[in-house]
Short mmCIF file of C-alpha atoms in Angstrom, two decimals:
data_model
loop_
_atom_site.label_atom_id
_atom_site.label_comp_id
_atom_site.label_asym_id
_atom_site.label_seq_id
_atom_site.Cartn_x
_atom_site.Cartn_y
_atom_site.Cartn_z
CA MET P 143 95.30 96.18 172.37
CA MET P 144 93.11 93.44 173.66
CA LEU P 145 92.00 90.14 172.26
CA ALA P 146 88.50 89.32 173.55
CA ILE P 147 87.19 85.73 173.39
CA MET P 148 83.50 85.42 174.16
CA GLU P 149 81.89 82.11 174.61
CA HIS P 150 78.57 81.04 176.17
CA GLY P 151 78.49 83.95 178.61
CA TRP P 152 82.07 83.89 179.86
CA THR P 153 84.82 86.12 178.66
CA VAL P 154 88.54 85.79 178.41
CA ALA P 155 90.51 89.03 177.95
CA LEU P 156 94.03 88.81 176.44
CA PRO P 157 96.05 92.03 176.73
CA LEU P 158 98.79 91.69 174.02
CA THR P 159 102.01 93.66 173.77
CA ILE P 160 102.41 92.39 170.22
CA ILE P 161 99.61 90.96 168.14
CA LEU P 162 101.20 87.96 166.46
CA PHE P 163 98.31 85.57 166.97
CA SER P 164 97.89 82.51 164.83
CA SER P 165 95.60 79.57 164.96
CA LEU P 166 95.86 77.68 168.28
CA VAL P 167 95.55 74.34 166.50
CA ASN P 168 97.23 74.17 163.16
CA ALA P 169 98.81 70.68 163.64
CA HIS P 170 97.54 67.92 161.31
CA SER P 171 98.25 64.26 160.83
CA TRP P 172 99.44 61.66 158.29
CA VAL P 173 100.46 58.06 158.46
CA GLU P 174 104.00 58.07 159.95
CA GLU P 175 104.70 54.41 159.92
CA LEU P 176 103.13 50.96 159.36
CA THR P 177 103.58 47.71 161.24
CA VAL P 178 102.35 44.20 160.52
CA VAL P 179 100.24 42.75 163.37
CA SER P 180 100.76 39.21 164.45
CA PRO P 181 97.82 36.86 165.13
CA ASN P 182 97.87 37.67 168.87
CA GLY P 183 97.55 41.42 168.19
CA THR P 184 101.13 42.50 168.90
CA PHE P 185 103.23 44.39 166.43
CA THR P 186 105.94 42.41 164.66
CA GLY P 187 108.66 42.72 162.07
CA ALA P 188 110.33 45.71 160.43
CA LYS P 189 108.37 48.94 160.05
CA GLY P 190 107.27 50.44 156.77
CA TYR P 191 106.69 53.98 155.62
CA PRO P 192 104.66 56.03 153.16
CA ARG P 193 105.83 57.17 149.69
CA GLY P 194 108.41 59.90 149.76
CA ASN P 195 108.66 59.79 153.59
CA VAL P 196 110.45 62.57 155.42
CA PHE P 197 111.27 62.08 159.12
CA ARG P 198 110.93 64.76 161.77
CA VAL P 199 114.52 66.08 161.68
CA PRO P 200 115.29 69.56 162.89
CA SER P 201 114.70 71.03 159.42
CA PHE P 202 111.39 69.28 159.06
CA ASN P 203 108.13 71.08 158.54
CA ASP P 204 104.63 69.58 158.21
CA LYS P 205 104.25 70.77 154.61
CA MET P 206 106.76 68.11 153.62
CA MET P 207 104.31 65.37 154.39
CA GLN P 208 100.86 66.95 154.84
CA TRP P 209 98.36 66.91 151.98
CA GLN P 210 95.24 68.90 152.69
CA LEU P 211 92.14 69.17 150.52
CA PRO P 212 90.75 71.53 149.41
CA GLU P 213 94.10 72.93 148.30
CA ASN P 214 95.05 76.45 149.29
CA ASN P 215 92.59 76.53 152.09
CA GLY P 216 89.61 76.65 149.66
CA ASP P 217 86.12 75.72 150.61
CA GLU P 218 85.45 73.29 147.69
CA ILE P 219 87.09 70.09 146.58
CA LEU P 220 87.35 70.16 142.80
CA HIS P 221 87.33 67.25 140.44
CA ASN P 222 90.99 67.78 139.38
CA MET P 223 92.36 67.67 142.92
CA THR P 224 94.61 64.59 143.28
CA MET P 225 94.39 61.95 145.95
CA CYS P 226 98.10 62.09 146.70
CA ARG P 227 100.44 65.03 147.28
CA PRO P 228 102.89 65.65 144.45
CA SER P 229 105.75 63.78 146.30
CA GLN P 230 103.48 60.79 146.70
CA GLN P 231 102.01 60.45 143.22
CA ASP P 232 104.68 57.97 142.14
CA SER P 233 105.71 54.71 143.77
CA ASN P 234 108.79 56.15 145.43
CA ASN P 235 110.24 55.31 148.88
CA THR P 236 113.21 57.19 150.26
CA ALA P 237 116.28 55.09 151.09
CA ASP P 238 115.75 55.08 154.83
CA SER P 239 112.01 54.64 154.66
CA PRO P 240 111.29 51.26 153.00
CA ARG P 241 107.90 49.85 152.14
CA LEU P 242 106.18 47.53 154.60
CA GLN P 243 106.38 43.86 153.67
CA ALA P 244 103.07 42.00 154.23
CA ALA P 245 101.45 38.91 153.04
CA PRO P 246 97.88 38.57 151.64
CA GLY P 247 95.53 38.47 154.62
CA ASP P 248 98.02 40.06 157.02
CA VAL P 249 96.63 42.77 159.36
CA VAL P 250 98.47 46.03 159.11
CA ALA P 251 98.45 48.92 161.70
CA MET P 252 98.75 52.38 160.10
CA ARG P 253 100.05 54.75 162.82
CA TYR P 254 99.75 58.49 163.16
CA GLN P 255 100.00 61.29 165.78
CA GLU P 256 96.72 62.75 167.11
CA ASN P 257 98.27 66.27 167.42
CA GLY P 258 95.68 67.43 169.91
CA HIS P 259 92.73 66.58 167.72
CA VAL P 260 91.77 63.78 170.08
CA THR P 261 92.79 65.12 173.48
CA GLN P 262 91.79 68.75 172.85
CA PRO P 263 88.77 68.44 170.60
CA TRP P 264 87.20 71.75 171.82
CA ILE P 265 89.82 73.94 170.15
CA LYS P 266 88.35 73.78 166.69
CA SER P 267 84.60 74.17 166.94
CA GLY P 268 81.99 72.34 164.81
CA LYS P 269 84.15 69.17 164.27
CA PRO P 270 82.59 65.64 164.15
CA ALA P 271 82.53 63.31 167.08
CA HIS P 272 85.56 60.97 167.36
CA SER P 273 87.72 63.56 165.56
CA GLY P 274 86.27 62.54 162.16
CA THR P 275 86.56 59.38 160.15
CA VAL P 276 89.45 57.59 158.45
CA TYR P 277 88.82 55.73 155.14
CA VAL P 278 91.35 53.35 153.66
CA TYR P 279 91.22 52.48 150.02
CA GLY P 280 93.37 49.72 148.34
CA THR P 281 94.31 49.18 144.74
CA GLU P 282 96.61 46.95 142.63
CA LYS P 283 96.41 49.51 139.85
CA PRO P 284 97.26 53.00 141.16
CA ARG P 285 97.66 55.92 138.93
CA GLY P 286 99.63 59.10 139.60
CA ASP P 287 96.74 61.18 138.52
CA ASP P 288 94.10 59.46 140.75
CA THR P 289 91.73 62.20 141.85
CA PHE P 290 90.11 62.38 145.30
CA LEU P 291 86.53 62.65 144.04
CA ALA P 292 86.83 59.66 141.78
CA ILE P 293 87.74 57.44 144.74
CA HIS P 294 86.42 58.85 148.05
CA ASN P 295 82.85 57.65 148.74
CA VAL P 296 82.94 56.07 145.29
CA TRP P 297 85.09 52.88 145.68
CA ASN P 298 83.18 50.52 147.90
CA LEU P 299 83.77 47.39 150.01
CA ASP P 300 83.00 44.90 147.22
CA GLY P 301 85.12 46.72 144.63
CA THR P 302 82.30 47.56 142.23
CA GLY P 303 82.38 51.28 142.77
CA GLY P 304 83.69 53.79 140.28
CA ASP P 305 86.06 52.46 137.68
CA GLY P 306 86.54 49.17 139.67
CA ARG P 307 90.33 49.60 139.98
CA GLY P 308 90.24 49.48 143.84
CA LYS P 309 88.05 48.99 146.82
CA LEU P 310 87.29 50.43 150.27
CA LEU P 311 89.09 48.36 152.90
CA SER P 312 87.81 49.94 156.08
CA THR P 313 86.25 53.01 157.78
CA GLN P 314 87.31 53.80 161.34
CA TYR P 315 87.22 56.85 163.62
CA PHE P 316 90.35 58.99 163.74
CA ASP P 317 90.18 58.55 167.55
CA ASP P 318 90.97 54.89 168.06
CA GLY P 319 89.83 55.12 171.70
CA GLN P 320 93.17 54.89 173.23
CA CYS P 321 95.70 57.33 171.63
CA TYR P 322 96.96 60.53 173.16
CA GLN P 323 99.87 62.93 173.33
CA VAL P 324 101.12 63.64 176.83
CA ASP P 325 99.43 66.72 178.23
CA ASP P 326 99.06 67.12 182.05
CA VAL P 327 96.16 69.68 181.68
CA SER P 328 93.91 68.01 179.13
CA PRO P 329 91.47 65.76 181.05
CA ILE P 330 91.25 63.35 178.11
CA SER P 331 95.00 62.95 177.98
CA VAL P 332 95.38 62.67 181.74
CA ASP P 333 92.68 59.92 181.90
CA ARG P 334 94.15 58.00 178.92
CA GLN P 335 97.65 58.08 180.35
CA LYS P 336 96.31 56.26 183.38
CA GLU P 337 94.15 53.78 181.44
CA PHE P 338 96.56 53.09 178.63
CA PRO P 339 100.08 53.72 180.07
CA ARG P 340 103.07 53.72 177.83
CA LYS P 341 106.69 53.33 178.71
CA PRO P 342 108.90 54.57 175.89
CA GLU P 343 111.80 52.27 174.84
CA ALA P 344 115.19 53.86 174.26
CA GLY P 345 115.27 55.82 171.01
CA SER P 346 111.57 55.62 170.40
CA VAL P 347 110.27 58.36 168.09
CA GLU P 348 106.93 57.94 169.75
CA GLY P 349 108.28 58.82 173.11
CA ALA P 350 105.68 58.68 175.94
CA ASN P 351 102.97 59.56 173.54
CA LEU P 352 100.57 56.83 172.34
CA TRP P 353 100.06 57.12 168.62
CA CYS P 354 96.69 56.46 167.03
CA GLN P 355 96.25 53.63 164.52
CA THR P 356 94.03 52.40 161.71
CA ASP P 357 94.01 48.66 161.40
CA ILE P 358 93.30 47.04 158.03
CA ALA P 359 93.67 43.60 156.41
CA VAL P 360 95.45 43.16 153.14
CA PRO P 361 92.93 41.41 150.85
CA LYS P 362 93.58 37.66 150.62
CA ASP P 363 93.24 37.74 146.81
CA VAL P 364 96.14 40.18 146.26
CA PRO P 365 98.85 38.39 144.37
CA SER P 366 102.17 37.56 146.16
CA LYS P 367 105.31 39.28 144.87
CA SER P 368 103.31 42.32 143.84
CA THR P 369 102.79 45.96 144.98
CA TYR P 370 99.59 46.99 146.69
CA THR P 371 98.77 50.68 147.15
CA LEU P 372 96.86 52.16 150.15
CA TYR P 373 95.10 55.53 150.21
CA TRP P 374 94.54 56.70 153.80
CA VAL P 375 91.97 59.41 153.95
CA TRP P 376 91.06 61.43 157.15
CA ASP P 377 87.78 63.19 156.59
CA TRP P 378 87.45 66.00 159.24
CA PRO P 379 84.85 68.49 157.95
CA THR P 380 83.85 71.65 159.86
CA LEU P 381 80.20 72.85 160.47
CA LYS P 382 79.77 76.43 159.71
CA THR P 383 78.34 78.68 162.44
CA ASP P 384 74.95 78.83 160.76
CA ASN P 385 74.66 75.09 161.44
CA THR P 386 73.82 74.28 157.84
CA THR P 387 76.90 73.65 155.77
CA TYR P 388 79.98 71.47 156.12
CA MET P 389 83.29 72.99 155.18
CA PRO P 390 85.40 70.04 153.79
CA GLU P 391 88.75 69.41 155.36
CA VAL P 392 90.55 66.25 154.27
CA TYR P 393 94.13 64.89 154.76
CA THR P 394 95.56 61.93 152.82
CA THR P 395 98.61 59.72 152.81
CA CYS P 396 99.59 57.42 149.89
CA ILE P 397 101.49 54.18 150.69
CA ASP P 398 102.83 51.15 148.84
CA LEU P 399 103.12 47.67 150.38
CA ASN P 400 105.47 44.92 149.11
CA ILE P 401 103.26 41.81 149.03
CA ILE P 402 105.22 38.71 149.96
CA ASP P 403 104.37 35.05 149.80
CA PRO P 404 102.44 33.85 152.85
CA GLN P 405 105.05 30.98 153.25
CA ASP P 406 107.89 33.47 153.37
CA SER P 407 109.77 33.41 156.67
CA SER P 408 108.99 37.05 157.22
CA SER P 409 105.30 36.59 157.01
CA THR P 410 103.40 36.66 160.31
CA GLY P 411 100.95 34.08 159.24
CA SER P 412 98.00 36.14 160.40
CA ASN P 413 96.16 35.06 157.28
CA GLN P 414 96.40 31.34 158.23
CA ALA P 415 93.22 29.50 159.09
CA ASN P 416 94.17 28.87 162.72
CA ALA P 417 94.97 32.55 163.37
CA ALA P 418 91.33 33.16 164.36
CA ASN P 419 91.85 30.94 167.38
CA VAL P 420 94.85 32.83 168.71
CA ALA P 421 94.01 34.72 171.88
CA PHE P 422 94.84 38.42 172.08
CA ALA P 423 97.99 38.98 174.02
CA GLU P 424 97.95 40.71 177.37
CA VAL P 425 99.06 44.31 176.75
CA THR P 426 101.71 45.46 179.21
CA ASN P 427 102.83 48.49 177.25
CA TYR P 428 100.29 50.26 175.03
CA GLY P 429 101.67 51.17 171.62
CA ASP P 430 103.03 47.71 171.05
CA ALA P 431 99.71 46.18 169.91
CA ALA P 432 96.66 46.76 167.81
CA ILE P 433 93.33 48.04 169.20
CA ARG P 434 91.86 44.78 170.34
CA SER P 435 88.15 45.35 169.30
CA ILE P 436 89.09 46.66 165.86
CA PHE P 437 91.79 44.06 165.32
CA GLU P 438 89.50 41.18 166.13
CA ASN P 439 86.87 42.46 163.60
CA VAL P 440 89.52 42.99 161.00
CA LYS P 441 91.11 39.53 161.59
CA THR P 442 87.84 37.59 161.52
CA GLN P 443 85.73 39.68 159.10
CA GLY P 444 88.37 41.30 157.00
CA THR P 445 87.21 44.84 157.74
CA GLN P 446 85.98 47.37 160.34
CA THR P 447 83.37 49.99 159.42
CA VAL P 448 81.77 52.83 161.27
CA PRO P 449 78.74 55.00 160.33
CA SER P 450 79.50 57.82 157.88
CA GLN P 451 79.76 61.22 159.50
CA SER P 452 79.87 63.51 156.53
CA SER P 453 79.63 63.68 152.81
CA THR P 454 82.62 65.33 151.16
CA GLY P 455 81.81 66.20 147.62
CA ALA P 456 82.69 68.54 144.71
CA SER P 457 80.91 71.35 146.68
CA SER P 458 80.11 71.96 150.26
CA ALA P 459 77.57 69.54 151.44
CA THR P 460 74.53 70.51 153.53
CA ALA P 461 74.61 68.99 156.93
CA ALA P 462 71.77 66.67 157.82
CA ALA P 463 69.74 67.19 160.92
CA GLY P 464 71.50 65.58 163.81
CA SER P 465 74.99 65.62 162.19
CA PRO P 466 77.55 64.47 164.78
CA ILE P 467 79.37 67.48 166.17
CA VAL P 468 82.31 67.16 168.53
CA SER P 469 81.46 66.45 172.15
CA THR P 470 84.02 67.71 174.63
CA THR P 471 84.77 67.48 178.26
CA SER P 472 83.40 70.55 179.94
CA PRO P 473 85.74 72.64 182.05
CA THR P 474 85.17 72.46 185.76
CA ALA P 475 83.79 75.38 187.72
CA GLY P 476 86.37 78.10 187.88
CA GLY P 477 88.70 75.62 186.46
CA ASP P 478 91.34 74.85 183.96
CA GLN P 479 91.00 74.39 180.28
CA SER P 480 94.04 73.68 178.09
CA LEU P 481 94.27 75.15 174.64
CA GLN P 482 97.48 73.51 173.65
CA THR P 483 99.13 72.14 170.59
CA HIS P 484 102.10 69.86 170.96
CA GLY P 485 105.66 70.67 170.32
CA ASN P 486 106.61 67.41 168.59
CA SER P 487 104.26 68.37 165.71
CA SER P 488 105.94 71.28 163.94
CA CYS P 489 102.93 72.40 162.00
CA GLY P 490 104.37 75.93 161.66
CA THR P 491 103.64 77.31 165.09
CA PRO P 492 103.83 74.93 168.14
CA THR P 493 101.76 76.91 170.62
CA THR P 494 100.74 76.55 174.31
CA VAL P 495 97.98 78.58 175.86
CA THR P 496 96.41 77.62 179.19
CA VAL P 497 93.18 79.32 180.30
CA GLY P 498 92.94 78.95 184.06
CA GLY P 499 90.90 80.24 186.95
CA THR P 500 92.09 83.85 187.11
CA THR P 501 95.39 84.84 185.51
CA VAL P 502 97.92 82.69 183.54
CA THR P 503 101.03 83.88 181.77
CA THR P 504 102.35 81.72 178.86
CA THR P 505 104.54 82.00 175.84
CA ILE P 506 103.36 81.42 172.31
CA SER P 507 106.05 80.43 169.80
CA LEU P 508 105.09 81.90 166.44
CA ALA P 509 108.29 81.23 164.45
CA PRO P 510 111.65 79.84 165.07
CA THR P 511 112.93 83.31 166.11
CA ALA P 512 109.80 85.07 167.29
CA THR P 513 107.91 84.65 170.60
CA THR P 514 105.55 86.79 172.50
CA THR P 515 104.30 86.59 176.11
CA VAL P 516 100.54 86.71 176.60
CA THR P 517 98.82 87.56 179.88
CA VAL P 518 95.53 85.71 180.09
CA THR P 519 92.84 87.16 182.48
CA THR P 520 89.73 85.04 182.88
CA THR P 521 86.46 85.08 184.74
CA SER P 522 85.42 81.90 186.45
CA PHE P 523 83.67 79.30 184.24
CA PRO P 524 80.12 78.49 185.07
CA SER P 525 79.62 75.07 186.74
CA SER P 526 78.73 73.46 183.49
CA GLN P 527 79.22 74.20 179.75
CA PRO P 528 77.49 72.96 176.66
CA THR P 529 79.24 69.95 175.21
CA MET P 530 80.03 71.75 171.93
CA MET P 531 82.18 74.88 172.38
CA ARG P 532 82.26 77.49 169.71
CA ARG P 533 84.71 80.38 169.82
CA ARG P 534 84.36 83.86 168.34
CA ARG P 535 87.61 85.86 168.48
CA ASP P 536 87.24 89.61 168.01
CA LEU P 537 90.13 91.97 167.83
CA ALA P 538 89.37 95.33 169.38
CA ALA P 539 91.78 98.27 169.81
#
């Protein structure tokens, strides 16, 4: 059998001894940890974790933390679909994953892995620029049955939207402009490793990878000695091949913060009046500090916002003319293009496929006990490719 991939005039033929092909990118993201940011932009204090956190131990799989909407791979987000996954609908933190402690006004970095969505944006076609948008909502009055559509694009910055129980804290791009997972073939990863180098400290779960972050400020009017809940929403819709309709694809993480007194010794004091005059620290190891441009906006203005890229509603939304679609780095003439997910994200099938100048042999891991070897024969790429790459995979006997 042969798997034929046709794209913009070039063809990749994949003779397969066994057809066990799954999606090349099936790795998704959630907030893995939170850190308070000091007035000079560096991370400080003990880390915090989402509700019901499960660490990436050998028995881990992404379904333990991932919450994808629509549920069951549907094409429509319904009014009864909840904001939080079942294990995060109550204010529960596992014993080894405590809540972050932060004071009113503190800046908090919410950190997550990019899982190839930043460094290999061409793998899934029709995606927004910057790998989509992250929205963060905050509330002092969370409910276990909070529904997605009652909050997303309803709660607003001034807290007057919807039922008024919460507010939008910030909108930022999923791609924070620096993050990457180490990949020596992806030109985005290679360039970022040089520009934003990271040296992993001993025992770091981040390793040499540079995790992405969303930086938000705890509202100054949140009472001390209370609990404040964050809803992190990654909106990553897909544009259908007819260029008219967005297919919604959303991931959420639900998080509780312990709000401490600003005078508490564990507070960073980033909410104090003189914090605005503290210079941003010189970064010697990326991954130990906030994103400077975002942090400074959040510290001085209380928020960071970016233009909306999509409208995720109860039914698929029609894409407006000029909707932002992913822009990728074109492969070089006759050159290499990595189609690779990353092994440290165990989203079912960690997979590596490299499409090179003529012939490449690689191994695709499809299950803990099943692998298959794929021989990849390619023609040379043209000297330039359109910035948006769409793939059509056809199986032919």
